[in-house]
PDB file of C-alpha atoms in Angstrom:
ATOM      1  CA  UNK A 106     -10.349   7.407  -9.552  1.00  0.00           C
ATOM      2  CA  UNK A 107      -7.206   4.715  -9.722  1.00  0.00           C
ATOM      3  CA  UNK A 108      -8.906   3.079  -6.858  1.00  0.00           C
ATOM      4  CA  UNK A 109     -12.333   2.960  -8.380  1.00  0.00           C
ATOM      5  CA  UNK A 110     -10.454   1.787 -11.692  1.00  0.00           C
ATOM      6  CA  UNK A 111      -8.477  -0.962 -10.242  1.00  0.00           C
ATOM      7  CA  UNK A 112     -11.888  -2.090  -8.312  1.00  0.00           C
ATOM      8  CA  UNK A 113     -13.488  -2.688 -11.487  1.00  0.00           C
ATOM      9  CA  UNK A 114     -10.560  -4.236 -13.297  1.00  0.00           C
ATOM     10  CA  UNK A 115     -10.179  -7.219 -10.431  1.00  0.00           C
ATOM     11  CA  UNK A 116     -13.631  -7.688 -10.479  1.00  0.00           C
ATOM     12  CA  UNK A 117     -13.688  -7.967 -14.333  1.00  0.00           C
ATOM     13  CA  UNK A 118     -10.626 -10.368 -13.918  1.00  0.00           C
ATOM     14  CA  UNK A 119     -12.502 -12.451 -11.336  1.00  0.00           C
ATOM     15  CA  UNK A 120     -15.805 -12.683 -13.460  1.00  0.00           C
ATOM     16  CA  UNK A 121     -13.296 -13.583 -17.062  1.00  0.00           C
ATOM     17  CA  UNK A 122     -11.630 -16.390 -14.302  1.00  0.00           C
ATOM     18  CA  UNK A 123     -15.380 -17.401 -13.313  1.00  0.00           C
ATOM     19  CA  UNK A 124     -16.272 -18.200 -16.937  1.00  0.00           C
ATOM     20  CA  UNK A 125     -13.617 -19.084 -18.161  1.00  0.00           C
ATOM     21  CA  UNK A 126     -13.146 -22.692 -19.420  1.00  0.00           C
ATOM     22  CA  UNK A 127     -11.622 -25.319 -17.257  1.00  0.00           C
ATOM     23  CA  UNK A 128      -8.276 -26.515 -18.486  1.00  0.00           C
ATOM     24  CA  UNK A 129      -8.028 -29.351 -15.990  1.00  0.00           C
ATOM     25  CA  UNK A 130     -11.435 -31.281 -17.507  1.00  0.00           C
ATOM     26  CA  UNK A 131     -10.562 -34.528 -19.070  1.00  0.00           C
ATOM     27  CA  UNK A 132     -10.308 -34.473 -23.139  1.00  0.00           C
ATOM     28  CA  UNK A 133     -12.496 -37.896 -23.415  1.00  0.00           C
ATOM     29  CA  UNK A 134     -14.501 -40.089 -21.509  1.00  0.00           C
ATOM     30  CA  UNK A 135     -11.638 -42.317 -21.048  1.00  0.00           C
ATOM     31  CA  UNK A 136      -9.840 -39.659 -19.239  1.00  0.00           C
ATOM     32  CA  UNK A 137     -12.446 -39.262 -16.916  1.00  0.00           C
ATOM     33  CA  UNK A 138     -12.784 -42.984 -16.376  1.00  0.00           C
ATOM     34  CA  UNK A 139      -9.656 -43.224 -15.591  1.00  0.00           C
ATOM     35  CA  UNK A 140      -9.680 -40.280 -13.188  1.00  0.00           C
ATOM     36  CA  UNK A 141     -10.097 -41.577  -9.209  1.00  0.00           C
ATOM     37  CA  UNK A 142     -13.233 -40.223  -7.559  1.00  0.00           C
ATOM     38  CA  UNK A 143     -13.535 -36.803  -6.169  1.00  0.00           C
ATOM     39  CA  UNK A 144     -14.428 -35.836  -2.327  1.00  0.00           C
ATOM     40  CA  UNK A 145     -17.520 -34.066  -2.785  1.00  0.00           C
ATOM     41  CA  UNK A 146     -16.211 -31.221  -0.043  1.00  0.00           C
ATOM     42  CA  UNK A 147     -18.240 -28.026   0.315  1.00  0.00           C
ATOM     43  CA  UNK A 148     -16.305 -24.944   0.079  1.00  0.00           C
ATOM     44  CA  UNK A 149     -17.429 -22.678   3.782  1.00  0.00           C
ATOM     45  CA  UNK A 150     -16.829 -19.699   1.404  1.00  0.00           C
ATOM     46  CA  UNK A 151     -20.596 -18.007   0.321  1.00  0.00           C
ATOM     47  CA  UNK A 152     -21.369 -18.442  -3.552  1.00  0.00           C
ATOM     48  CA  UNK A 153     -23.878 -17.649  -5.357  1.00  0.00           C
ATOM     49  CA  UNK A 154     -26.061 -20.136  -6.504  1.00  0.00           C
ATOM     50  CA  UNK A 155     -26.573 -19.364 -10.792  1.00  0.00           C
ATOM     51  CA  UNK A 156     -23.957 -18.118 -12.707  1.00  0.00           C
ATOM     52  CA  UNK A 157     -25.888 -14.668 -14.077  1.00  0.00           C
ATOM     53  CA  UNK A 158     -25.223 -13.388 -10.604  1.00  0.00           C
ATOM     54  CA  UNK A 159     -21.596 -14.350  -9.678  1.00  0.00           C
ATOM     55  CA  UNK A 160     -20.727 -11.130 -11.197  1.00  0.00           C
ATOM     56  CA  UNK A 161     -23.113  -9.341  -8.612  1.00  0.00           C
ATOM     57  CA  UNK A 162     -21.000 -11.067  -5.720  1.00  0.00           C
ATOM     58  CA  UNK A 163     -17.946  -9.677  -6.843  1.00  0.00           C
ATOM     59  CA  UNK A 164     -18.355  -6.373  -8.218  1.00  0.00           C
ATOM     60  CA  UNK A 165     -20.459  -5.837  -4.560  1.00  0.00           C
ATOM     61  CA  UNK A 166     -17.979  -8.492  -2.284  1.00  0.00           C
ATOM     62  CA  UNK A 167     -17.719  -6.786   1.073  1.00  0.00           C
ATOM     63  CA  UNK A 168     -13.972  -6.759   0.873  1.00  0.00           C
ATOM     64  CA  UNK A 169     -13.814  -4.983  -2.154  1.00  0.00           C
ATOM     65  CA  UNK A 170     -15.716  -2.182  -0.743  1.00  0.00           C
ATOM     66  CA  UNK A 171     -13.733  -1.830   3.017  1.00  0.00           C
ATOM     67  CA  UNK A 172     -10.579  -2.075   1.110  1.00  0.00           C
ATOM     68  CA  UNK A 173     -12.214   0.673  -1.504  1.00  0.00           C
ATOM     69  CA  UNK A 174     -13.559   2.970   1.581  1.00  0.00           C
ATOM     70  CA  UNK A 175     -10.000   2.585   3.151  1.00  0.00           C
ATOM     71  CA  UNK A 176      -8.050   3.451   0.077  1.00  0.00           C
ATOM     72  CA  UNK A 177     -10.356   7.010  -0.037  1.00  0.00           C
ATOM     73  CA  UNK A 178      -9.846   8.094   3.075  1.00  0.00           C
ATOM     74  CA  UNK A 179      -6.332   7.226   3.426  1.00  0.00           C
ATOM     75  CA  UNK A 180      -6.046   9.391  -0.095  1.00  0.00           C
ATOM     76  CA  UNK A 181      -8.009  12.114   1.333  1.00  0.00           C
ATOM     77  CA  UNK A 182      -6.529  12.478   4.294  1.00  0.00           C
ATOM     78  CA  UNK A 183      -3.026  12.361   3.273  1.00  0.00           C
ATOM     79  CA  UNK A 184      -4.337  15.042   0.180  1.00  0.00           C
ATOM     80  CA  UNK A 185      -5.257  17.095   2.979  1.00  0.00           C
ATOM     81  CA  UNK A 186      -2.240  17.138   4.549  1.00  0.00           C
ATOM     82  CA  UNK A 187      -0.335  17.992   1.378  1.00  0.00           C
ATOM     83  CA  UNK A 188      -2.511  21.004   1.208  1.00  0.00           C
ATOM     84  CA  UNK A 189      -2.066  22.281   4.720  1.00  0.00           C
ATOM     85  CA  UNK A 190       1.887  22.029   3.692  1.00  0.00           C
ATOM     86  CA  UNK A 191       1.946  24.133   1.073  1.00  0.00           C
ATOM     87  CA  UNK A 192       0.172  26.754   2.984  1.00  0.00           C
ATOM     88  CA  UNK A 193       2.593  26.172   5.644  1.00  0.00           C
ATOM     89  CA  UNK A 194       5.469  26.953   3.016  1.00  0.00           C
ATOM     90  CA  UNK A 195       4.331  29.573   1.085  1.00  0.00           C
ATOM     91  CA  UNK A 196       3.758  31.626   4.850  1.00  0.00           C
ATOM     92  CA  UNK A 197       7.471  30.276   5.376  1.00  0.00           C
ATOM     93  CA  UNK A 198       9.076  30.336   2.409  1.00  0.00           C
ATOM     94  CA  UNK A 199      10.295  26.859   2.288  1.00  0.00           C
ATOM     95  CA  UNK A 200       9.801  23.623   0.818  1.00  0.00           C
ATOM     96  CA  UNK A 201      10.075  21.449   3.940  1.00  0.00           C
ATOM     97  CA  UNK A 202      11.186  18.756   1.982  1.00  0.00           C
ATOM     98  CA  UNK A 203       8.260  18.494  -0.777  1.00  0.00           C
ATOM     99  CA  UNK A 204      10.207  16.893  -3.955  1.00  0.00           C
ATOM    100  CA  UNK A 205       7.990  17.087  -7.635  1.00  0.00           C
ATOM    101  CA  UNK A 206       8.460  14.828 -10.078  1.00  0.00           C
ATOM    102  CA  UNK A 207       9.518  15.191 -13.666  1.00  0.00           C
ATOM    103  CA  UNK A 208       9.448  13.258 -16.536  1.00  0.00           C
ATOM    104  CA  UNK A 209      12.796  11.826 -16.587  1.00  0.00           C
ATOM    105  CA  UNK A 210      12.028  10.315 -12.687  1.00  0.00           C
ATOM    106  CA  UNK A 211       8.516   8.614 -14.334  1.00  0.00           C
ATOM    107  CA  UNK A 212      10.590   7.111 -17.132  1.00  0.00           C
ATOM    108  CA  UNK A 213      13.458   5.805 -14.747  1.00  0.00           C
ATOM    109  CA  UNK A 214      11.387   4.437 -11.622  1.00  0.00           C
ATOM    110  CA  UNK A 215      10.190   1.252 -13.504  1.00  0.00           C
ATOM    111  CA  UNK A 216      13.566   0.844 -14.867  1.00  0.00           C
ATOM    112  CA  UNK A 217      15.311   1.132 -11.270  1.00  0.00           C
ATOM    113  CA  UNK A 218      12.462  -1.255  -9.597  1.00  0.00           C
ATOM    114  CA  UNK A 219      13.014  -3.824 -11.719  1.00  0.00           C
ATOM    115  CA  UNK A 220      16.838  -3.531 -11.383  1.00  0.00           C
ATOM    116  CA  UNK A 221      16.317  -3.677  -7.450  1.00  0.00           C
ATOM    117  CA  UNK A 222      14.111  -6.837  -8.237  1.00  0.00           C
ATOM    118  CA  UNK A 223      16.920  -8.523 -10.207  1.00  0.00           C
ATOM    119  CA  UNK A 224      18.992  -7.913  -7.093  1.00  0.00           C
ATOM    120  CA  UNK A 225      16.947  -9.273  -4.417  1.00  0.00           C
ATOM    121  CA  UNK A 226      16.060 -12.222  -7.007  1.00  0.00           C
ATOM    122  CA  UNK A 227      20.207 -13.153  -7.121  1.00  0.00           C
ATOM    123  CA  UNK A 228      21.357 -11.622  -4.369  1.00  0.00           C
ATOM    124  CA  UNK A 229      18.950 -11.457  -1.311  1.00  0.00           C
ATOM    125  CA  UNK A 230      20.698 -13.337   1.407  1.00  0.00           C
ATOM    126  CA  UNK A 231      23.617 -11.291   1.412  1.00  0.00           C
ATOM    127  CA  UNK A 232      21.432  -8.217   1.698  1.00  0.00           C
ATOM    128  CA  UNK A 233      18.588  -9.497   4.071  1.00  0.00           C
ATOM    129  CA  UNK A 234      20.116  -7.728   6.797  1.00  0.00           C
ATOM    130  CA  UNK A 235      20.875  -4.293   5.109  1.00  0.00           C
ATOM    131  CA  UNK A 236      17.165  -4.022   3.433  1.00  0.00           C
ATOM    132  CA  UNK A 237      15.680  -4.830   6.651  1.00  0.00           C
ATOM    133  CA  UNK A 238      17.501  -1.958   8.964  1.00  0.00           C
ATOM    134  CA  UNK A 239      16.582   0.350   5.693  1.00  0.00           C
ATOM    135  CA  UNK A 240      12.827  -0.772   5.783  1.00  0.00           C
ATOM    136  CA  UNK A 241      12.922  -0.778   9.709  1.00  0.00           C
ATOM    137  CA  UNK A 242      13.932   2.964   9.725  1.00  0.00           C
ATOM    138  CA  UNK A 243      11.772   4.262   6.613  1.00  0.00           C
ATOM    139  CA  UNK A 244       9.157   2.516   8.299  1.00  0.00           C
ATOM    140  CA  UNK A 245       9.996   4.888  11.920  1.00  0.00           C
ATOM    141  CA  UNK A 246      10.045   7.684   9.606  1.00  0.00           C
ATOM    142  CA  UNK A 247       6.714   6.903   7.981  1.00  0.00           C
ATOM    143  CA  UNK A 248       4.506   6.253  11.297  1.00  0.00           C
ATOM    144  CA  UNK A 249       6.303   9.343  13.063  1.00  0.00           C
ATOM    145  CA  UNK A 250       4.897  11.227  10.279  1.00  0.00           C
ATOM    146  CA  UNK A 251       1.275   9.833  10.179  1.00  0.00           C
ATOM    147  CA  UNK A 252       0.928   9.409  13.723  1.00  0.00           C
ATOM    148  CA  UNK A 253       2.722  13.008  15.085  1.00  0.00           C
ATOM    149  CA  UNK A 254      -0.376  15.269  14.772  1.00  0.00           C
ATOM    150  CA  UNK A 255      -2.865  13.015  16.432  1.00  0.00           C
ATOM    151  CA  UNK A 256      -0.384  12.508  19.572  1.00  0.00           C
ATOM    152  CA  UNK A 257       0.569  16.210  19.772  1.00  0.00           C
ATOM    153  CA  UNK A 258      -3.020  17.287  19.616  1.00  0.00           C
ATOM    154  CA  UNK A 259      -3.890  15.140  22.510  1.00  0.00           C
ATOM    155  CA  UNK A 260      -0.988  15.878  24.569  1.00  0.00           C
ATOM    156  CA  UNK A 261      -2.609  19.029  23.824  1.00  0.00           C
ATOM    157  CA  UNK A 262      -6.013  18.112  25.675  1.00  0.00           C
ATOM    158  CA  UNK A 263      -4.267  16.001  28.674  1.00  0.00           C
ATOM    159  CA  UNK A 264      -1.113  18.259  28.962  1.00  0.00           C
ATOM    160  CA  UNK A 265      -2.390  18.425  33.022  1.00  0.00           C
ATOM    161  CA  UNK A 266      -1.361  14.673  33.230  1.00  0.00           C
ATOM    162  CA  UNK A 267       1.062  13.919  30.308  1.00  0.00           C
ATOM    163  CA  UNK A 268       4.333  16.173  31.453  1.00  0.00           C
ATOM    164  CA  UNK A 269       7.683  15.369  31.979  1.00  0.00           C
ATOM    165  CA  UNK A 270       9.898  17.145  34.459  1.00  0.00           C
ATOM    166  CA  UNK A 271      11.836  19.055  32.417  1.00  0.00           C
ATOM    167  CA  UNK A 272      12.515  22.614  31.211  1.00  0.00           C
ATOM    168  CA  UNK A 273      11.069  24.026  27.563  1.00  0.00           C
ATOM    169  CA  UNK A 274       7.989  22.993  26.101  1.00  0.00           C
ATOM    170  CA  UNK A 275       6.485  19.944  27.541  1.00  0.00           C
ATOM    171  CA  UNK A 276       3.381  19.395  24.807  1.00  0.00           C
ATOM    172  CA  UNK A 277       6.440  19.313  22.283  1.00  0.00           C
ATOM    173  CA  UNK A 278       8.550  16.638  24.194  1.00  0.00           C
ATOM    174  CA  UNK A 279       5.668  14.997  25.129  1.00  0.00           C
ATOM    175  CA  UNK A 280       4.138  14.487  21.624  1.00  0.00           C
ATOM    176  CA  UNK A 281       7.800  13.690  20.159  1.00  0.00           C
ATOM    177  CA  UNK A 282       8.545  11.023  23.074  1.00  0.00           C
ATOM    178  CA  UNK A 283       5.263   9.217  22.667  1.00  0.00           C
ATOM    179  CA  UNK A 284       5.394   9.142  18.856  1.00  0.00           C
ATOM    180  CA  UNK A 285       8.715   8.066  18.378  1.00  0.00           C
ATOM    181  CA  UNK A 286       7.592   5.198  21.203  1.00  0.00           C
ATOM    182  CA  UNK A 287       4.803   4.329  19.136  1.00  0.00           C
ATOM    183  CA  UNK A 288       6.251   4.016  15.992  1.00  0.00           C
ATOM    184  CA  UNK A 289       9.536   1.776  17.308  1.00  0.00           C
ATOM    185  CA  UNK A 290       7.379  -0.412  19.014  1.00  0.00           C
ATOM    186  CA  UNK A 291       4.773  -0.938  15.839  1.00  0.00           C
ATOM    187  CA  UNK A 292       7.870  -0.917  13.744  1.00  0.00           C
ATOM    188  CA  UNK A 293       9.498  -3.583  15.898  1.00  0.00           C
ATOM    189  CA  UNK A 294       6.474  -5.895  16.336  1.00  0.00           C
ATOM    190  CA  UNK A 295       6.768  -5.978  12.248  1.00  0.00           C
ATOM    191  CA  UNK A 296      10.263  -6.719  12.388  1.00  0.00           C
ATOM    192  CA  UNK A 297       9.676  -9.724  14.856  1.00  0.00           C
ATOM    193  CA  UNK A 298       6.158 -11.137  13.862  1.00  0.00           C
ATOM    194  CA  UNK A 299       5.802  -9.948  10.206  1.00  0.00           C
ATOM    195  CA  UNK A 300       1.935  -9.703  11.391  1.00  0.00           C
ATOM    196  CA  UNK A 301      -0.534  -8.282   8.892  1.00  0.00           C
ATOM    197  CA  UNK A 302      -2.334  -5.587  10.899  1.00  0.00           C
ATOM    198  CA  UNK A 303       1.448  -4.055  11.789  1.00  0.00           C
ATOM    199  CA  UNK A 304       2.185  -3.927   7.875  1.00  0.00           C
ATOM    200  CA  UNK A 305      -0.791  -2.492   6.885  1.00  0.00           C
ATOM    201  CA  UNK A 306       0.018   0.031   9.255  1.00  0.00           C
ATOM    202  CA  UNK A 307       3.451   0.806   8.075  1.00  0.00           C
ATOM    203  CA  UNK A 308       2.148   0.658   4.324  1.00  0.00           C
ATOM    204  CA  UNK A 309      -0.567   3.082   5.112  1.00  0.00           C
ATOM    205  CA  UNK A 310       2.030   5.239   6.825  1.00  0.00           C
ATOM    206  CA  UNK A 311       4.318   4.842   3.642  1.00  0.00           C
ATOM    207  CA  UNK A 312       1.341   6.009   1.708  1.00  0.00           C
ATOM    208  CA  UNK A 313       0.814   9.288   3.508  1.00  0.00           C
ATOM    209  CA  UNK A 314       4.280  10.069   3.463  1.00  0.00           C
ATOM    210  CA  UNK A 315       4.733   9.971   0.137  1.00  0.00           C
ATOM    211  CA  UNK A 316       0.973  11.644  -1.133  1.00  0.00           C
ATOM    212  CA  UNK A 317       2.329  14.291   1.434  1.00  0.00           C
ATOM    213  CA  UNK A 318       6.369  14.747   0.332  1.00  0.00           C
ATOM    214  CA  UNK A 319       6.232  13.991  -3.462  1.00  0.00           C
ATOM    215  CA  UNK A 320       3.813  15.516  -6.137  1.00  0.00           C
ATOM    216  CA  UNK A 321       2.834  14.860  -9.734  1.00  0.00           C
ATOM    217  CA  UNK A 322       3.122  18.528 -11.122  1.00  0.00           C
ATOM    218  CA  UNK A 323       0.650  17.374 -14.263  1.00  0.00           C
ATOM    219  CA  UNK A 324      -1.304  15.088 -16.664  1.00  0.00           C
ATOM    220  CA  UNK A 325       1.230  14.302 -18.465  1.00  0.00           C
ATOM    221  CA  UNK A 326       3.728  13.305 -15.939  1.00  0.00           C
ATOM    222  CA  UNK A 327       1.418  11.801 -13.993  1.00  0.00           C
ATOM    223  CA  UNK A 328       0.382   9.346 -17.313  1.00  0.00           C
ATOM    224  CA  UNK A 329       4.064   8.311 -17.989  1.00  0.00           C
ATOM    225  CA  UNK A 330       4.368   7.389 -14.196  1.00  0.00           C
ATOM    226  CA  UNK A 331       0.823   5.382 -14.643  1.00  0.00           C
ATOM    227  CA  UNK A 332       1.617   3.447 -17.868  1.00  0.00           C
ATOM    228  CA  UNK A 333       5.529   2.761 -16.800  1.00  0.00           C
ATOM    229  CA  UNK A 334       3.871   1.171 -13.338  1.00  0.00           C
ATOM    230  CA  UNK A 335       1.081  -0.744 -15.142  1.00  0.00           C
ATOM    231  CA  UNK A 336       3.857  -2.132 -17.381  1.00  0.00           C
ATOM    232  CA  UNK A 337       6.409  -2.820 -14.864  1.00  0.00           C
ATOM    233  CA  UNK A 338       3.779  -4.555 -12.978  1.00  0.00           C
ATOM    234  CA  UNK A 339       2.156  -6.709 -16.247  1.00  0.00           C
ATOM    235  CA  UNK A 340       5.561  -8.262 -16.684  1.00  0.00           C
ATOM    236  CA  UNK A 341       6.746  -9.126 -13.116  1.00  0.00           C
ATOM    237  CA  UNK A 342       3.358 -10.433 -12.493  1.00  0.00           C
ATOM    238  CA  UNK A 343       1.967 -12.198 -15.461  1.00  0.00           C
ATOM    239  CA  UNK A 344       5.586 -12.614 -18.033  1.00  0.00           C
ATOM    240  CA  UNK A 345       8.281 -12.782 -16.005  1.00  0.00           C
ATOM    241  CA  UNK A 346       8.070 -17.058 -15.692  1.00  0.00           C
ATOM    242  CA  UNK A 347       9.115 -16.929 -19.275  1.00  0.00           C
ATOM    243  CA  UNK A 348      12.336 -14.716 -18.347  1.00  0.00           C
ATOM    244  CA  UNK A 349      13.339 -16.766 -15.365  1.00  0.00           C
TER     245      UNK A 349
END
């Protein structure tokens, strides 16, 4: 439902930006006389031809629905996940690391983001290195995480041809050897290249981990959390050029 509800709120932004009137059109006729001619360039992006459709195009813009279809089954397969762990700890008896939030963490994590902002704004340079080894090994941590089940289910299928030549359980060292080369590697390309498809990756990875480790016990807690976010990002988005 947050997915489907930020969907319709950028395409509602798009369509006020579409009619919106255009600040940079000359007040008089001797402004525009004035004005040097204009390269009549056509733009290779599709538009739609009248205005009473535009907001067709981008309530139904292909984008908008891969990113949308992503988002969902990212959500439901981390959700599933989550559920599978708490069966797994109420057989065992323990948490295995699943952390729920109260109200007093919903109140402070806008606060503390913006604080960490107001850090990196003044003093980045000197921590450049630090944040990056931090990201680097959250990032491990993350795609270990995602990518761990998948591997040790088909070491599972090929165990005739993926074994090492050790004692114990091979599927186990297998599947923890080729996940942990996997992520580095990902992980590392990010670090070098800073390419797109290797941050989506680690983001998606992020996501998981944290649909999977960290729960919303309620409505209520799960509103403050919403409405702190949504302000937090209103005002370093859209107000904070008239702080800085």
């Amino acid at each position: 439902m947050l997915g489907l509800a930020y969907w319709l709120l950028g395409s509602l932004h798009l369509l006020l930006l579409e009619y919106a009137p255009d600040s940079d059109a000359p007040e008089n006729l001797g402004d525009a006389a004035n004005q040097p001619p204009e390269l009549d360039i056509q733009s290779q992006t599709y538009e739609p031809s009248t205005g009473q459709t535009k907001w067709i195009y981008w309530l139904f813009d292909p984008a908008r629905f891969v990113i949308f279809t992503l988002s969902l089954l990212l959500i439901t397969h981390a959700s599933r996940r989550a559920v599978h762990l708490d069966k797994d700890s109420k057989d065992s008896q323990l948490a295995e690391g699943v952390h729920d939030l109260a109200w007093y963490h919903a109140i402070c994590l806008p606060f503390f983001g913006s604080l960490i902002l107001i850090i990196f704004f003044y003093f980045f340079d000197t921590i450049q290195f630090i944040y990056t080894i931090l990201c680097a090994i959250v990032s491990i941590v993350a795609m270990y995480n995602l990518l761990y089940p998948a591997v040790d289910r088909l070491s599972y299928h090929c165990r005739t041809w993926l074994q090492f030549s050790t004692m114990g359980n091979h599927q186990y060292i297998t599947a923890v050897v080729v996940t942990a080369a996997i992520s580095v590697t990902i992980t590392t390309l990010w670090v070098l290249s800073g390419h797109w498809i290797c941050l989506d990756a680690l983001g998606a990875a992020l996501c998981v981990l944290m649909i999977q480790y960290v729960r919303v016990p309620n409505l209520k807690v799960s509103t403050m959390l919403l409405v702190g976010l949504l302000l937090y990002d209103v005002f370093w988005v859209s107000s904070v050029t008239a702080v800085y």
